[in-house]
Amino acid sequence: MATQPISAVSKITIRVLAFARLRELLGFGSRDVELAEGATLDALWKQLASGNGEIEGLRATTRFARNGELVAGETVLRTGDEVALMPPVGGG
Amino acid sequence: MATQPISAVSKITIRVLAFARLRELLGFGSRDVELAEGATLDALWKQLASGNGEIEGLRATTRFARNGELVAGETVLRTGDEVALMPPVGGG
Amino acid sequence: MVALSSAPLDVAALVRDVQTKEHGAVVTFLGTTRETSPDDPRPVAALEYEAYDSMAIPEMEKIASEAREQFGPLAIAIVHRTGRVALGEPSVAVVVAAPHRARAFDACRYAIDALKARVAVWKQEVYADGETAWVANTPP
Amino acid sequence: MVALSSAPLDVAALVRDVQTKEHGAVVTFLGTTRETSPDDPRPVAALEYEAYDSMAIPEMEKIASEAREQFGPLAIAIVHRTGRVALGEPSVAVVVAAPHRARAFDACRYAIDALKARVAVWKQEVYADGETAWVANTPP
């Protein structure tokens, strides 16, 4: 009888878009990121900002969008999601 | 000894401008008018409107200007004055 | 800059006139000829304007000064057409450039309201059937 | 009509787009690049805009709908530049045509206020010395 791998963690792949100062600090405007299944936007943020004090300091003013809709940090991501990291807007 | 003409009435000449409906009813846009010295704008109006009920009916909405300034009907005219008869404005 | 003009209004030129690198906001009002008269059921084919230039121009200058006094530094152009104005064409343009948008909006609105109430310009509606009627402004 | 545009804004074309013979009033707001930054003493040489198109466009459409719901029937064009915008050039145009001027002024102002607060567009000031800084909008 075959054993099931107990700790097999499924992965999801999402597309992350970063804008303005966040794009500069993260070093990309668009990138595919692999996350553990069940990961939230907050977890994504932690992974991306980790170790960069300037990015970490921008959390309070950053808004998240998933597939074009503003969503909260506790939102669970699904594979194929397009996530945008958005500093305060400056149009006009 | 020469006699002075007792009833010699001095005349003044003014320029009358009429606009819009008043121009059409009076039949002129600009005309020189002779008046007795001491004549007021009200007297000018009476002279011009006399016998024309439609013009007479416009008195309440007509404003007078003398030499580019809005003035009241009792204003006494002087020779050389430019008088404008102005219906309610319709600019814009 | 204020003017009466018998030629079509060049709005882009007015915007260029008032705009400077210190002005972040330009608000333009254009009053255009409507087919529907507020006073008459007949369709309007054109408007015909006449002005008393020597009162209209100083009054427009006065309105421009009042706008600057009331709202702060700004640049303003007010131009009104005379003669025949075709359907859809602008008969009046008020263009205000200011450092910020609140001032530009407020001053533009002030100027067009004042112009309609005070400037010696008269408007005749010319209907499709060739008849005409003089139309006075009513308070906004 | 709403759009993002990497090319200079053709304001006259926008006015033609919204204007009809039922609209007596056209109000245009242009936001233009100022040399003076609210945040930085250095003279601004240009602005550089980036947008999240797939959020910005629907949000601009939403603002246009809200303006119509709130103020009544009107035609509106909202266009924002992307990329580099030179000093004095417009970065945004909001053009509203309505039967009467109160509605046109109110809707134009509503739309530019909403755009500045909500639309996914970011602005970078490029200073004469070549340095840059991202500038967020503050409430009006």
XYZ file of C-alpha atoms in Angstrom:
464
model
C 0.000 0.000 0.000
C 1.443 3.397 -1.111
C 1.970 6.063 1.546
C 0.489 9.497 1.043
C 3.027 12.357 1.353
C 1.741 13.963 4.563
C 3.309 17.400 4.167
C 2.568 17.883 0.471
C 1.684 21.606 0.262
C -0.113 22.607 -2.919
C 1.232 25.720 -4.569
C -0.644 28.456 -6.383
C 0.727 30.901 -8.922
C -0.469 34.459 -9.020
C 0.463 37.497 -11.084
C 1.647 40.457 -8.981
C 1.553 43.996 -10.369
C 3.385 46.797 -8.564
C 2.982 50.493 -9.255
C 4.870 53.741 -8.752
C 7.241 53.720 -5.752
C 6.387 50.093 -4.959
C 7.340 49.092 -8.494
C 10.696 50.802 -8.050
C 11.369 49.303 -4.623
C 10.287 45.792 -5.603
C 12.184 45.986 -8.842
C 9.307 44.729 -10.996
C 6.079 45.997 -12.482
C 4.680 42.534 -13.126
C 5.862 39.156 -11.891
C 4.480 35.663 -11.351
C 4.784 34.556 -7.736
C 4.333 31.073 -6.226
C 2.560 30.855 -2.882
C 1.288 28.121 -0.653
C -2.346 27.317 -1.189
C -4.480 29.318 1.228
C -2.033 32.234 1.314
C -3.537 35.667 1.914
C -2.594 39.039 0.496
C -1.001 39.865 3.837
C 1.196 36.781 3.466
C 2.148 37.836 -0.053
C 3.030 41.287 1.236
C 5.182 39.858 4.017
C 7.020 37.652 1.561
C 7.708 40.560 -0.812
C 8.536 43.211 1.795
C 10.563 40.935 4.080
C 13.859 42.531 5.022
C 13.182 45.794 3.195
C 12.341 48.431 5.766
C 11.241 50.963 3.212
C 8.705 48.605 1.628
C 7.499 47.463 5.071
C 6.896 51.105 5.978
C 4.541 51.509 3.035
C 2.065 48.856 4.210
C -0.305 51.339 5.856
C -0.762 53.377 2.681
C -0.817 50.462 0.220
C -4.106 49.148 -1.121
C -4.560 45.707 -2.631
C -6.657 44.829 -5.635
C -7.469 41.343 -6.802
C -8.684 40.919 -10.362
C -9.549 44.599 -10.543
C -11.391 44.886 -7.213
C -10.062 46.467 -4.037
C -9.870 43.791 -1.337
C -8.649 43.457 2.272
C -5.301 41.969 3.305
C -6.901 38.826 4.756
C -8.266 37.848 1.333
C -7.181 34.326 0.377
C -5.578 34.130 -3.047
C -6.311 31.593 -5.739
C -4.181 30.415 -8.555
C -4.438 32.694 -11.584
C -5.308 35.783 -9.548
C -3.968 39.145 -10.689
C -2.967 41.112 -7.618
C -2.088 44.810 -7.692
C -0.074 46.589 -5.016
C -1.209 50.191 -5.168
C 0.293 53.241 -3.460
C -1.978 56.274 -2.949
C -3.103 57.479 -6.368
C -1.869 60.717 -7.945
C -3.926 61.260 -11.063
C -4.866 64.676 -12.390
C -32.872 149.164 -26.997
C -33.235 145.582 -28.340
C -35.743 143.303 -26.637
C -34.597 139.922 -25.360
C -36.691 137.019 -26.650
C -38.337 135.957 -23.397
C -39.337 132.452 -24.397
C -36.078 131.462 -26.150
C -35.679 127.778 -25.208
C -32.156 126.462 -25.650
C -31.918 123.095 -27.364
C -29.496 120.284 -26.724
C -28.527 117.494 -29.074
C -27.905 113.983 -27.779
C -27.071 110.695 -29.440
C -29.630 107.943 -28.727
C -28.700 104.278 -29.116
C -31.397 101.606 -29.106
C -30.831 97.875 -28.811
C -32.589 94.628 -29.594
C -36.407 94.849 -29.563
C -36.277 98.583 -28.821
C -34.077 99.123 -31.876
C -36.622 97.304 -34.012
C -39.626 99.142 -32.557
C -37.993 102.571 -32.727
C -36.672 101.906 -36.196
C -33.128 103.053 -35.449
C -30.007 101.802 -33.711
C -28.448 105.241 -33.421
C -29.955 108.674 -33.962
C -29.286 112.282 -32.951
C -32.213 113.779 -31.061
C -32.905 117.421 -30.163
C -34.366 118.120 -26.743
C -35.167 121.161 -24.687
C -32.386 122.090 -22.277
C -33.049 120.497 -18.897
C -34.806 117.477 -20.405
C -34.524 114.238 -18.473
C -34.214 110.683 -19.702
C -37.848 110.154 -18.759
C -38.762 113.054 -21.065
C -36.712 111.552 -23.871
C -38.455 108.206 -23.345
C -41.894 109.845 -23.464
C -41.012 111.645 -26.660
C -39.773 108.450 -28.347
C -42.470 106.105 -27.049
C -45.372 108.486 -27.462
C -48.269 106.848 -29.241
C -46.619 103.444 -29.467
C -48.210 101.158 -26.911
C -45.689 98.410 -27.381
C -42.735 100.708 -26.661
C -44.572 102.297 -23.719
C -45.088 98.832 -22.271
C -41.359 98.208 -22.240
C -40.538 101.110 -19.894
C -40.472 98.966 -16.758
C -37.846 96.603 -18.132
C -35.751 99.201 -19.967
C -32.588 100.539 -18.396
C -30.938 103.803 -19.364
C -27.237 104.436 -19.714
C -25.642 107.822 -20.213
C -22.100 107.892 -21.537
C -21.616 104.281 -20.584
C -23.038 104.448 -17.042
C -26.419 103.185 -15.903
C -28.496 106.139 -14.669
C -32.017 106.828 -13.412
C -34.842 108.243 -15.519
C -34.767 111.613 -13.740
C -31.198 112.253 -14.925
C -30.943 115.567 -16.753
C -29.287 115.274 -20.160
C -26.600 117.516 -21.554
C -25.693 118.269 -25.106
C -23.324 115.664 -26.528
C -24.528 112.881 -24.224
C -24.702 109.370 -25.586
C -27.825 107.714 -24.241
C -28.513 103.980 -24.540
C -31.961 102.414 -24.240
C -31.321 98.901 -23.039
C -33.767 95.991 -22.803
C -32.902 93.153 -20.387
C -29.616 91.622 -21.519
C -29.347 88.177 -23.058
C -25.666 87.424 -23.347
C -24.214 83.940 -23.051
C -8.288 89.442 -21.870
C -11.859 90.328 -22.775
C -13.305 90.775 -26.250
C -16.334 90.813 -28.490
C -15.825 88.852 -31.676
C -17.776 88.567 -34.894
C -15.615 85.567 -35.863
C -15.903 82.024 -34.452
C -14.223 81.642 -31.058
C -10.778 80.025 -31.036
C -10.996 78.262 -27.685
C -7.584 76.587 -27.948
C -5.982 79.998 -28.449
C -7.765 81.340 -25.362
C -6.503 78.414 -23.296
C -2.964 79.081 -24.519
C -3.380 82.762 -23.634
C -4.296 82.172 -20.002
C -2.190 79.104 -19.273
C 1.192 79.486 -17.579
C 3.523 77.067 -15.853
C 2.255 78.340 -12.485
C -1.315 77.362 -13.293
C -2.262 73.774 -12.599
C -5.938 74.138 -13.502
C -7.754 75.564 -16.495
C -11.556 75.662 -16.449
C -13.412 76.613 -19.611
C -17.073 77.432 -19.987
C -18.589 77.435 -23.458
C -22.145 78.568 -24.007
C -23.379 76.955 -27.182
C -26.455 77.470 -29.304
C -29.221 75.023 -28.380
C -31.878 73.883 -30.763
C -34.436 73.990 -27.956
C -35.546 77.412 -26.799
C -36.655 77.865 -23.193
C -39.353 80.237 -24.448
C -40.546 78.914 -27.768
C -41.612 75.507 -29.057
C -40.073 76.106 -32.499
C -36.614 74.669 -33.186
C -33.880 77.312 -33.105
C -31.778 77.512 -36.282
C -29.284 80.154 -35.112
C -28.743 82.959 -32.642
C -28.059 86.551 -33.509
C -26.224 88.668 -30.943
C -25.817 92.404 -30.727
C -23.686 94.242 -28.199
C -23.198 97.754 -26.891
C -19.437 97.534 -27.190
C -18.497 100.583 -25.184
C -20.432 99.291 -22.161
C -19.941 95.558 -22.690
C -16.145 95.623 -22.825
C -15.623 97.648 -19.609
C -18.182 95.460 -17.821
C -16.358 92.306 -18.903
C -13.090 93.854 -17.644
C -14.832 94.636 -14.382
C -16.028 91.057 -14.011
C -12.483 89.810 -14.645
C -11.172 92.150 -11.901
C -13.888 91.064 -9.487
C -12.988 87.413 -10.084
C -9.346 88.121 -9.243
C -10.271 90.118 -6.137
C -12.723 87.515 -4.930
C -10.856 84.291 -5.659
C -7.172 85.275 -5.776
C -4.545 85.453 -8.514
C -5.706 83.931 -11.781
C -5.735 84.566 -15.497
C -9.055 84.946 -17.272
C -10.301 85.355 -20.813
C -13.908 86.318 -21.583
C -15.007 86.483 -25.204
C -18.526 86.892 -26.563
C -19.670 86.480 -30.130
C -21.619 89.117 -32.008
C -23.699 88.587 -35.133
C -25.021 85.234 -36.225
C -23.966 82.097 -34.362
C -24.889 78.750 -35.891
C -26.430 75.840 -34.009
C -23.895 74.095 -31.772
C -21.319 76.874 -32.076
C -20.113 78.643 -28.932
C -21.464 82.146 -28.404
C -19.395 82.792 -25.292
C -16.191 81.437 -23.808
C -14.877 82.026 -20.288
C -11.455 80.509 -19.654
C -9.810 80.685 -16.227
C -6.332 79.455 -15.332
C -5.413 79.293 -11.648
C -2.895 77.471 -9.479
C -5.589 75.068 -8.229
C -8.915 73.797 -9.455
C -11.276 75.130 -6.797
C -10.331 78.698 -7.665
C -10.558 78.056 -11.405
C -14.046 76.509 -11.120
C -15.339 79.210 -8.774
C -14.001 82.093 -10.853
C -15.252 80.664 -14.147
C -18.725 80.184 -12.758
C -18.736 83.626 -11.187
C -17.716 85.224 -14.467
C -20.328 83.526 -16.646
C -23.090 84.225 -14.107
C -22.059 87.890 -13.952
C -21.764 88.149 -17.724
C -25.264 86.797 -18.237
C -26.703 89.183 -15.668
C -24.810 92.352 -16.481
C -23.057 92.573 -19.841
C -24.738 94.642 -22.563
C -25.318 91.865 -25.066
C -28.675 90.918 -26.549
C -29.750 87.637 -28.054
C -32.233 86.958 -30.792
C -33.429 83.457 -31.545
C -33.791 82.743 -35.245
C -36.229 79.880 -35.802
C -36.230 77.351 -38.594
C -39.232 79.170 -40.131
C -37.256 82.439 -40.362
C -39.138 84.180 -37.540
C -37.137 85.778 -34.739
C -37.580 86.682 -31.084
C -35.424 88.523 -28.550
C -34.673 86.433 -25.493
C -33.608 87.906 -22.176
C -31.690 86.004 -19.540
C -33.459 84.920 -16.401
C -31.585 84.618 -13.111
C -29.902 81.188 -12.814
C -16.120 58.461 -23.388
C -13.223 57.665 -21.070
C -9.639 56.887 -22.060
C -6.010 56.762 -21.101
C -3.747 58.307 -23.706
C -0.004 58.326 -24.221
C -0.452 61.060 -26.847
C -1.164 64.767 -26.155
C -4.833 65.436 -25.402
C -6.929 66.848 -28.238
C -9.284 68.997 -26.198
C -11.134 70.448 -29.195
C -11.942 66.909 -30.354
C -13.295 66.037 -26.898
C -15.519 69.110 -26.938
C -16.836 68.116 -30.363
C -17.461 64.593 -29.065
C -19.677 65.649 -26.170
C -21.398 68.646 -27.722
C -24.847 68.300 -29.246
C -27.520 70.776 -30.271
C -29.409 69.980 -27.057
C -26.481 71.044 -24.885
C -26.209 74.733 -24.138
C -23.226 74.479 -21.801
C -19.848 72.803 -22.081
C -17.493 72.925 -19.087
C -13.931 71.715 -19.502
C -11.382 71.058 -16.805
C -7.736 70.737 -17.778
C -5.136 69.742 -15.219
C -1.817 71.052 -16.434
C 1.728 70.458 -15.300
C 2.889 73.137 -12.869
C 6.479 74.146 -12.414
C 5.927 74.511 -8.672
C 5.537 71.311 -6.699
C 3.405 71.351 -3.546
C 5.940 68.991 -1.946
C 9.353 69.958 -3.244
C 11.205 73.244 -3.631
C 12.858 72.169 -6.889
C 11.305 73.327 -10.151
C 9.371 70.572 -11.907
C 10.496 69.873 -15.486
C 7.880 67.269 -16.386
C 5.442 64.752 -14.958
C 5.502 61.036 -15.616
C 2.232 59.143 -15.199
C 1.601 55.443 -14.945
C -1.789 53.790 -14.823
C -3.307 50.418 -13.995
C -5.441 50.418 -17.111
C -7.752 47.553 -16.238
C -8.783 49.299 -13.010
C -8.500 52.908 -14.158
C -10.788 52.641 -17.166
C -13.720 50.954 -15.351
C -13.364 53.480 -12.505
C -13.509 56.388 -14.952
C -16.629 54.813 -16.509
C -18.109 54.511 -13.046
C -17.428 58.178 -12.317
C -19.099 59.149 -15.599
C -22.176 57.088 -14.647
C -22.285 58.578 -11.170
C -22.177 62.089 -12.663
C -25.161 61.282 -14.875
C -27.094 59.722 -11.996
C -26.347 62.578 -9.661
C -26.782 65.586 -11.934
C -29.056 64.394 -14.744
C -28.613 63.747 -18.453
C -25.261 64.950 -19.754
C -22.392 63.880 -21.980
C -18.956 63.485 -20.447
C -15.440 62.728 -21.641
C -12.647 61.880 -19.202
C -9.147 61.357 -20.589
C -5.907 60.990 -18.646
C -2.395 61.041 -20.027
C 0.139 58.327 -19.373
C 3.896 58.605 -19.763
C 5.780 61.873 -19.797
C 3.836 65.151 -19.819
C 5.792 68.329 -20.454
C 5.467 71.521 -18.423
C 2.233 73.383 -19.194
C 0.685 70.447 -21.063
C -2.612 68.996 -19.855
C -2.367 65.662 -18.075
C -6.109 65.267 -17.659
C -9.197 66.598 -19.388
C -12.792 66.355 -18.151
C -15.346 67.735 -20.603
C -19.055 67.874 -19.727
C -21.857 69.006 -22.005
C -25.279 69.555 -20.468
C -28.454 71.451 -21.281
C -27.592 74.135 -18.698
C -24.475 75.429 -17.031
C -25.118 74.562 -13.381
C -25.245 70.877 -14.228
C -22.171 71.085 -16.447
C -20.105 72.844 -13.757
C -21.265 70.519 -10.984
C -20.662 67.345 -12.968
C -17.241 68.449 -14.212
C -16.108 69.271 -10.719
C -17.511 66.046 -9.335
C -15.692 64.018 -11.967
C -12.263 65.583 -11.496
C -12.531 65.344 -7.696
C -13.507 61.671 -7.974
C -10.782 60.957 -10.513
C -8.103 62.436 -8.281
C -9.329 60.438 -5.304
C -10.060 57.086 -6.895
C -8.579 56.375 -10.316
C -5.517 54.087 -10.458
C -3.062 56.609 -11.879
C 0.260 57.548 -10.294
C 2.284 60.699 -10.790
C 6.001 61.177 -10.639
C 7.524 64.638 -10.587
C 10.670 64.930 -12.683
C 12.785 67.833 -11.467
C 15.096 70.018 -13.493
C 18.070 68.222 -11.889
C 16.837 64.847 -13.181
C 15.723 63.518 -9.780
C 12.216 62.168 -9.411
C 9.595 61.711 -6.699
C 6.187 60.054 -6.598
C 3.460 62.445 -5.521
C 0.128 61.310 -4.118
C -3.017 63.406 -4.181
C -4.274 64.927 -0.971
C -7.995 65.496 -0.400
C -9.097 68.851 -1.913
